[in-house]
Amino acid sequence: MQFNVVFIATALLASASLAMSATVTGFAGAGCTGTKGQSFSVPSGECFSLGSGSTKSFSYSGVPSEIEFYISGGGHDSCTNGPSLVLGGGSGCATAPAGFNWESLAVF
């Protein structure tokens, strides 16, 4: 009986972890248009960075509560020094401000 309880608890935890991640896809153009990049799964509570890359817009889905977007260029790389855009949970598209691209994002 103890094995069944542990197994069920582990299975529920694994399911919850999968449900607590978002899928993001970069696009070369504003409004999630133009060349489509690779899609990535981003767990809740983590920063996702394109490293030395950047993208004009991100489509997102499965965001549990909030998603934060950070512009490229120095001080905001890798989810630092405050986001340029914060949106609620669910799905949508986020375009970087004029003259900028996104370099990273964080999911909550």
CSV table of N, CA and C in Angstrom, one decimal:
chain,number,residue,atom,x,y,z
A,1,MET,N,0.8,-1.2,0.0
A,1,MET,CA,0.0,0.0,0.0
A,1,MET,C,0.9,1.3,0.0
A,2,GLN,N,2.0,1.2,0.7
A,2,GLN,CA,2.8,2.4,0.8
A,2,GLN,C,3.4,2.7,-0.6
A,3,PHE,N,3.8,1.6,-1.3
A,3,PHE,CA,4.3,1.8,-2.6
A,3,PHE,C,3.3,2.5,-3.5
A,4,ASN,N,2.1,2.1,-3.5
A,4,ASN,CA,1.0,2.7,-4.3
A,4,ASN,C,0.9,4.2,-4.0
A,5,VAL,N,0.9,4.6,-2.8
A,5,VAL,CA,0.8,6.0,-2.4
A,5,VAL,C,2.0,6.8,-2.9
A,6,VAL,N,3.2,6.3,-2.8
A,6,VAL,CA,4.4,7.0,-3.3
A,6,VAL,C,4.3,7.1,-4.8
A,7,PHE,N,3.9,6.0,-5.5
A,7,PHE,CA,3.9,6.0,-6.9
A,7,PHE,C,2.8,7.0,-7.4
A,8,ILE,N,1.7,7.1,-6.8
A,8,ILE,CA,0.6,8.0,-7.2
A,8,ILE,C,1.1,9.4,-6.9
A,9,ALA,N,1.7,9.7,-5.8
A,9,ALA,CA,2.2,11.0,-5.5
A,9,ALA,C,3.3,11.5,-6.5
A,10,THR,N,4.1,10.6,-6.9
A,10,THR,CA,5.2,10.9,-7.8
A,10,THR,C,4.6,11.2,-9.2
A,11,ALA,N,3.6,10.4,-9.6
A,11,ALA,CA,2.9,10.6,-10.9
A,11,ALA,C,2.2,11.9,-10.9
A,12,LEU,N,1.6,12.3,-9.8
A,12,LEU,CA,0.9,13.6,-9.7
A,12,LEU,C,1.8,14.7,-9.8
A,13,LEU,N,3.0,14.6,-9.1
A,13,LEU,CA,4.0,15.6,-9.2
A,13,LEU,C,4.6,15.8,-10.5
A,14,ALA,N,4.8,14.7,-11.2
A,14,ALA,CA,5.3,14.8,-12.6
A,14,ALA,C,4.3,15.5,-13.5
A,15,SER,N,3.0,15.1,-13.4
A,15,SER,CA,2.0,15.8,-14.2
A,15,SER,C,1.9,17.2,-13.9
A,16,ALA,N,2.0,17.6,-12.7
A,16,ALA,CA,1.9,19.1,-12.3
A,16,ALA,C,3.1,19.8,-12.9
A,17,SER,N,4.3,19.2,-12.9
A,17,SER,CA,5.5,19.8,-13.5
A,17,SER,C,5.3,20.1,-14.9
A,18,LEU,N,4.7,19.1,-15.7
A,18,LEU,CA,4.5,19.3,-17.1
A,18,LEU,C,3.5,20.4,-17.3
A,19,ALA,N,2.5,20.5,-16.5
A,19,ALA,CA,1.4,21.5,-16.7
A,19,ALA,C,1.9,22.9,-16.3
A,20,MET,N,3.0,23.0,-15.6
A,20,MET,CA,3.5,24.3,-15.1
A,20,MET,C,4.6,24.8,-16.0
A,21,SER,N,4.6,24.5,-17.3
A,21,SER,CA,5.6,25.0,-18.3
A,21,SER,C,4.8,25.7,-19.4
A,22,ALA,N,5.5,26.6,-20.1
A,22,ALA,CA,4.9,27.3,-21.2
A,22,ALA,C,5.7,26.9,-22.5
A,23,THR,N,5.0,27.0,-23.6
A,23,THR,CA,5.7,26.8,-24.9
A,23,THR,C,5.9,28.2,-25.6
A,24,VAL,N,7.1,28.5,-26.0
A,24,VAL,CA,7.4,29.8,-26.6
A,24,VAL,C,8.0,29.5,-28.0
A,25,THR,N,7.7,30.4,-28.9
A,25,THR,CA,8.3,30.3,-30.3
A,25,THR,C,8.6,31.7,-30.7
A,26,GLY,N,9.8,31.9,-31.2
A,26,GLY,CA,10.3,33.2,-31.7
A,26,GLY,C,9.9,33.4,-33.1
A,27,PHE,N,9.7,34.7,-33.5
A,27,PHE,CA,9.4,35.1,-34.9
A,27,PHE,C,10.3,36.3,-35.3
A,28,ALA,N,10.7,36.4,-36.5
A,28,ALA,CA,11.5,37.4,-37.0
A,28,ALA,C,10.8,38.8,-37.1
A,29,GLY,N,9.5,38.7,-37.3
A,29,GLY,CA,8.7,39.9,-37.5
A,29,GLY,C,7.8,40.3,-36.3
A,30,ALA,N,7.3,41.5,-36.3
A,30,ALA,CA,6.4,41.9,-35.2
A,30,ALA,C,5.1,41.1,-35.4
A,31,GLY,N,4.4,41.0,-34.3
A,31,GLY,CA,3.1,40.4,-34.3
A,31,GLY,C,3.1,38.9,-34.6
A,32,CYS,N,4.2,38.3,-34.3
A,32,CYS,CA,4.4,36.8,-34.5
A,32,CYS,C,4.2,36.5,-36.0
A,33,THR,N,4.9,37.3,-36.8
A,33,THR,CA,4.9,37.1,-38.3
A,33,THR,C,6.3,36.9,-38.8
A,34,GLY,N,6.4,36.6,-40.0
A,34,GLY,CA,7.8,36.4,-40.6
A,34,GLY,C,8.3,35.0,-40.3
A,35,THR,N,9.6,34.8,-40.4
A,35,THR,CA,10.2,33.6,-40.2
A,35,THR,C,10.0,33.1,-38.8
A,36,LYS,N,9.6,31.8,-38.7
A,36,LYS,CA,9.3,31.2,-37.4
A,36,LYS,C,10.5,30.4,-37.0
A,37,GLY,N,10.9,30.7,-35.7
A,37,GLY,CA,12.0,30.0,-35.1
A,37,GLY,C,11.6,28.7,-34.4
A,38,GLN,N,12.5,28.1,-33.7
A,38,GLN,CA,12.2,26.9,-32.9
A,38,GLN,C,11.3,27.1,-31.7
A,39,SER,N,10.6,26.1,-31.3
A,39,SER,CA,9.7,26.2,-30.1
A,39,SER,C,10.5,25.6,-29.0
A,40,PHE,N,10.2,26.2,-27.8
A,40,PHE,CA,10.9,25.7,-26.6
A,40,PHE,C,9.9,25.6,-25.4
A,41,SER,N,10.1,24.7,-24.6
A,41,SER,CA,9.3,24.5,-23.3
A,41,SER,C,10.0,25.2,-22.2
A,42,VAL,N,9.4,26.1,-21.5
A,42,VAL,CA,10.0,26.9,-20.4
A,42,VAL,C,9.3,26.6,-19.1
A,43,PRO,N,9.9,25.9,-18.2
A,43,PRO,CA,9.3,25.6,-16.9
A,43,PRO,C,9.0,26.9,-16.1
A,44,SER,N,7.9,26.9,-15.3
A,44,SER,CA,7.5,28.0,-14.5
A,44,SER,C,8.6,28.3,-13.5
A,45,GLY,N,8.9,29.6,-13.3
A,45,GLY,CA,10.0,30.0,-12.4
A,45,GLY,C,11.4,30.0,-12.9
A,46,GLU,N,11.5,29.8,-14.3
A,46,GLU,CA,12.8,29.8,-14.9
A,46,GLU,C,12.9,30.9,-15.9
A,47,CYS,N,14.2,31.4,-16.1
A,47,CYS,CA,14.5,32.3,-17.2
A,47,CYS,C,14.9,31.5,-18.4
A,48,PHE,N,14.4,31.9,-19.6
A,48,PHE,CA,14.8,31.3,-20.9
A,48,PHE,C,15.5,32.4,-21.6
A,49,SER,N,16.7,32.2,-22.1
A,49,SER,CA,17.5,33.2,-22.8
A,49,SER,C,17.9,32.6,-24.2
A,50,LEU,N,17.9,33.5,-25.1
A,50,LEU,CA,18.4,33.1,-26.5
A,50,LEU,C,19.9,33.3,-26.6
A,51,GLY,N,20.6,33.6,-25.5
A,51,GLY,CA,22.0,33.7,-25.5
A,51,GLY,C,22.5,34.9,-26.3
A,52,SER,N,23.2,34.6,-27.3
A,52,SER,CA,23.7,35.7,-28.2
A,52,SER,C,22.7,36.1,-29.3
A,53,GLY,N,21.5,35.4,-29.3
A,53,GLY,CA,20.5,35.6,-30.3
A,53,GLY,C,19.4,36.5,-29.7
A,54,SER,N,18.5,36.9,-30.6
A,54,SER,CA,17.3,37.7,-30.2
A,54,SER,C,16.2,37.5,-31.3
A,55,THR,N,15.0,37.9,-30.9
A,55,THR,CA,13.9,37.7,-31.8
A,55,THR,C,12.9,38.9,-31.7
A,56,LYS,N,12.2,39.3,-32.7
A,56,LYS,CA,11.4,40.5,-32.6
A,56,LYS,C,10.1,40.2,-31.8
A,57,SER,N,9.6,39.0,-32.0
A,57,SER,CA,8.3,38.7,-31.2
A,57,SER,C,8.3,37.2,-30.8
A,58,PHE,N,7.6,36.9,-29.7
A,58,PHE,CA,7.4,35.6,-29.2
A,58,PHE,C,5.9,35.3,-29.2
A,59,SER,N,5.5,34.1,-29.6
A,59,SER,CA,4.2,33.6,-29.3
A,59,SER,C,4.4,32.7,-28.1
A,60,TYR,N,3.3,32.6,-27.3
A,60,TYR,CA,3.4,31.8,-26.1
A,60,TYR,C,2.1,31.2,-25.8
A,61,SER,N,2.2,30.0,-25.1
A,61,SER,CA,0.9,29.3,-24.7
A,61,SER,C,1.2,28.5,-23.4
A,62,GLY,N,0.2,28.2,-22.7
A,62,GLY,CA,0.4,27.4,-21.5
A,62,GLY,C,1.0,28.2,-20.3
A,63,VAL,N,1.0,29.5,-20.3
A,63,VAL,CA,1.6,30.3,-19.2
A,63,VAL,C,0.7,30.2,-18.0
A,64,PRO,N,1.2,29.7,-16.9
A,64,PRO,CA,0.4,29.5,-15.7
A,64,PRO,C,-0.2,30.8,-15.1
A,65,SER,N,0.6,31.8,-14.9
A,65,SER,CA,0.2,33.0,-14.2
A,65,SER,C,0.7,34.3,-14.9
A,66,GLU,N,2.0,34.3,-15.3
A,66,GLU,CA,2.6,35.5,-15.8
A,66,GLU,C,3.8,35.2,-16.7
A,67,ILE,N,4.0,36.1,-17.7
A,67,ILE,CA,5.2,35.9,-18.5
A,67,ILE,C,5.9,37.3,-18.6
A,68,GLU,N,7.2,37.3,-18.4
A,68,GLU,CA,7.9,38.6,-18.5
A,68,GLU,C,8.9,38.5,-19.6
A,69,PHE,N,9.0,39.6,-20.4
A,69,PHE,CA,9.9,39.7,-21.5
A,69,PHE,C,11.0,40.8,-21.3
A,70,TYR,N,12.2,40.4,-21.7
A,70,TYR,CA,13.4,41.3,-21.5
A,70,TYR,C,14.0,41.6,-22.8
A,71,ILE,N,14.3,42.9,-23.0
A,71,ILE,CA,14.9,43.3,-24.3
A,71,ILE,C,16.4,42.8,-24.4
A,72,SER,N,16.9,42.8,-25.6
A,72,SER,CA,18.3,42.4,-25.8
A,72,SER,C,19.2,43.7,-25.6
A,73,GLY,N,20.4,43.4,-25.3
A,73,GLY,CA,21.4,44.5,-25.3
A,73,GLY,C,21.8,44.9,-23.9
A,74,GLY,N,22.8,44.2,-23.4
A,74,GLY,CA,23.5,44.5,-22.1
A,74,GLY,C,22.7,44.3,-20.9
A,75,GLY,N,22.2,45.4,-20.3
A,75,GLY,CA,21.7,45.4,-18.9
A,75,GLY,C,20.4,44.5,-18.7
A,76,HIS,N,19.7,44.1,-19.7
A,76,HIS,CA,18.5,43.3,-19.5
A,76,HIS,C,18.7,41.9,-20.0
A,77,ASP,N,19.8,41.5,-20.5
A,77,ASP,CA,20.0,40.1,-21.0
A,77,ASP,C,19.8,39.1,-19.8
A,78,SER,N,19.4,38.0,-20.1
A,78,SER,CA,19.2,36.9,-19.2
A,78,SER,C,18.3,37.3,-18.0
A,79,CYS,N,17.2,37.9,-18.3
A,79,CYS,CA,16.1,38.3,-17.3
A,79,CYS,C,16.7,39.1,-16.1
A,80,THR,N,17.5,40.1,-16.5
A,80,THR,CA,18.0,41.0,-15.4
A,80,THR,C,17.4,42.4,-15.6
A,81,ASN,N,17.5,43.2,-14.5
A,81,ASN,CA,17.1,44.6,-14.4
A,81,ASN,C,15.7,45.0,-14.8
A,82,GLY,N,14.8,44.1,-14.6
A,82,GLY,CA,13.4,44.4,-14.9
A,82,GLY,C,12.9,44.1,-16.3
A,83,PRO,N,11.7,43.6,-16.4
A,83,PRO,CA,11.2,43.3,-17.8
A,83,PRO,C,10.7,44.5,-18.5
A,84,SER,N,10.6,44.5,-19.8
A,84,SER,CA,10.1,45.6,-20.6
A,84,SER,C,8.6,45.4,-20.8
A,85,LEU,N,8.1,44.1,-20.6
A,85,LEU,CA,6.7,43.8,-20.8
A,85,LEU,C,6.3,42.6,-19.9
A,86,VAL,N,5.2,42.8,-19.2
A,86,VAL,CA,4.7,41.7,-18.4
A,86,VAL,C,3.2,41.4,-18.8
A,87,LEU,N,2.9,40.2,-19.1
A,87,LEU,CA,1.6,39.8,-19.6
A,87,LEU,C,1.1,38.7,-18.7
A,88,GLY,N,-0.2,38.5,-18.6
A,88,GLY,CA,-0.9,37.5,-17.8
A,88,GLY,C,-0.8,36.1,-18.4
A,89,GLY,N,-1.4,35.2,-17.6
A,89,GLY,CA,-1.3,33.8,-18.1
A,89,GLY,C,-2.1,33.5,-19.3
A,90,GLY,N,-1.9,32.3,-19.8
A,90,GLY,CA,-2.6,31.9,-21.0
A,90,GLY,C,-1.7,31.9,-22.2
A,91,SER,N,-2.2,32.5,-23.4
A,91,SER,CA,-1.5,32.4,-24.6
A,91,SER,C,-1.6,33.8,-25.3
A,92,GLY,N,-0.7,34.0,-26.2
A,92,GLY,CA,-0.7,35.3,-26.9
A,92,GLY,C,0.6,35.5,-27.7
A,93,CYS,N,0.8,36.8,-28.0
A,93,CYS,CA,2.0,37.2,-28.8
A,93,CYS,C,2.5,38.5,-28.2
A,94,ALA,N,3.8,38.5,-28.0
A,94,ALA,CA,4.5,39.7,-27.5
A,94,ALA,C,5.5,40.2,-28.5
A,95,THR,N,5.4,41.5,-28.9
A,95,THR,CA,6.3,42.1,-29.8
A,95,THR,C,7.2,43.1,-29.0
A,96,ALA,N,8.5,43.0,-29.3
A,96,ALA,CA,9.5,43.9,-28.6
A,96,ALA,C,9.2,45.4,-29.1
A,97,PRO,N,9.6,46.3,-28.2
A,97,PRO,CA,9.4,47.8,-28.5
A,97,PRO,C,10.2,48.1,-29.8
A,98,ALA,N,9.8,49.2,-30.5
A,98,ALA,CA,10.4,49.7,-31.7
A,98,ALA,C,11.9,49.9,-31.4
A,99,GLY,N,12.8,49.3,-32.3
A,99,GLY,CA,14.2,49.5,-32.2
A,99,GLY,C,14.9,48.4,-31.3
A,100,PHE,N,14.1,47.5,-30.7
A,100,PHE,CA,14.6,46.5,-29.9
A,100,PHE,C,14.1,45.1,-30.3
A,101,ASN,N,14.8,44.0,-29.8
A,101,ASN,CA,14.4,42.6,-29.9
A,101,ASN,C,14.3,42.1,-28.5
A,102,TRP,N,13.6,40.9,-28.4
A,102,TRP,CA,13.6,40.2,-27.1
A,102,TRP,C,14.9,39.3,-27.1
A,103,GLU,N,15.5,39.2,-25.9
A,103,GLU,CA,16.6,38.3,-25.7
A,103,GLU,C,16.3,37.2,-24.7
A,104,SER,N,15.3,37.4,-23.8
A,104,SER,CA,15.0,36.5,-22.7
A,104,SER,C,13.6,36.7,-22.2
A,105,LEU,N,13.1,35.7,-21.5
A,105,LEU,CA,11.8,35.8,-20.9
A,105,LEU,C,11.8,34.9,-19.7
A,106,ALA,N,10.8,35.1,-18.8
A,106,ALA,CA,10.6,34.3,-17.6
A,106,ALA,C,9.2,34.0,-17.5
A,107,VAL,N,8.9,32.8,-17.1
A,107,VAL,CA,7.5,32.3,-16.9
A,107,VAL,C,7.2,32.0,-15.4
A,108,PHE,N,6.0,32.4,-15.0
A,108,PHE,CA,5.6,32.2,-13.6
A,108,PHE,C,4.2,31.7,-13.6
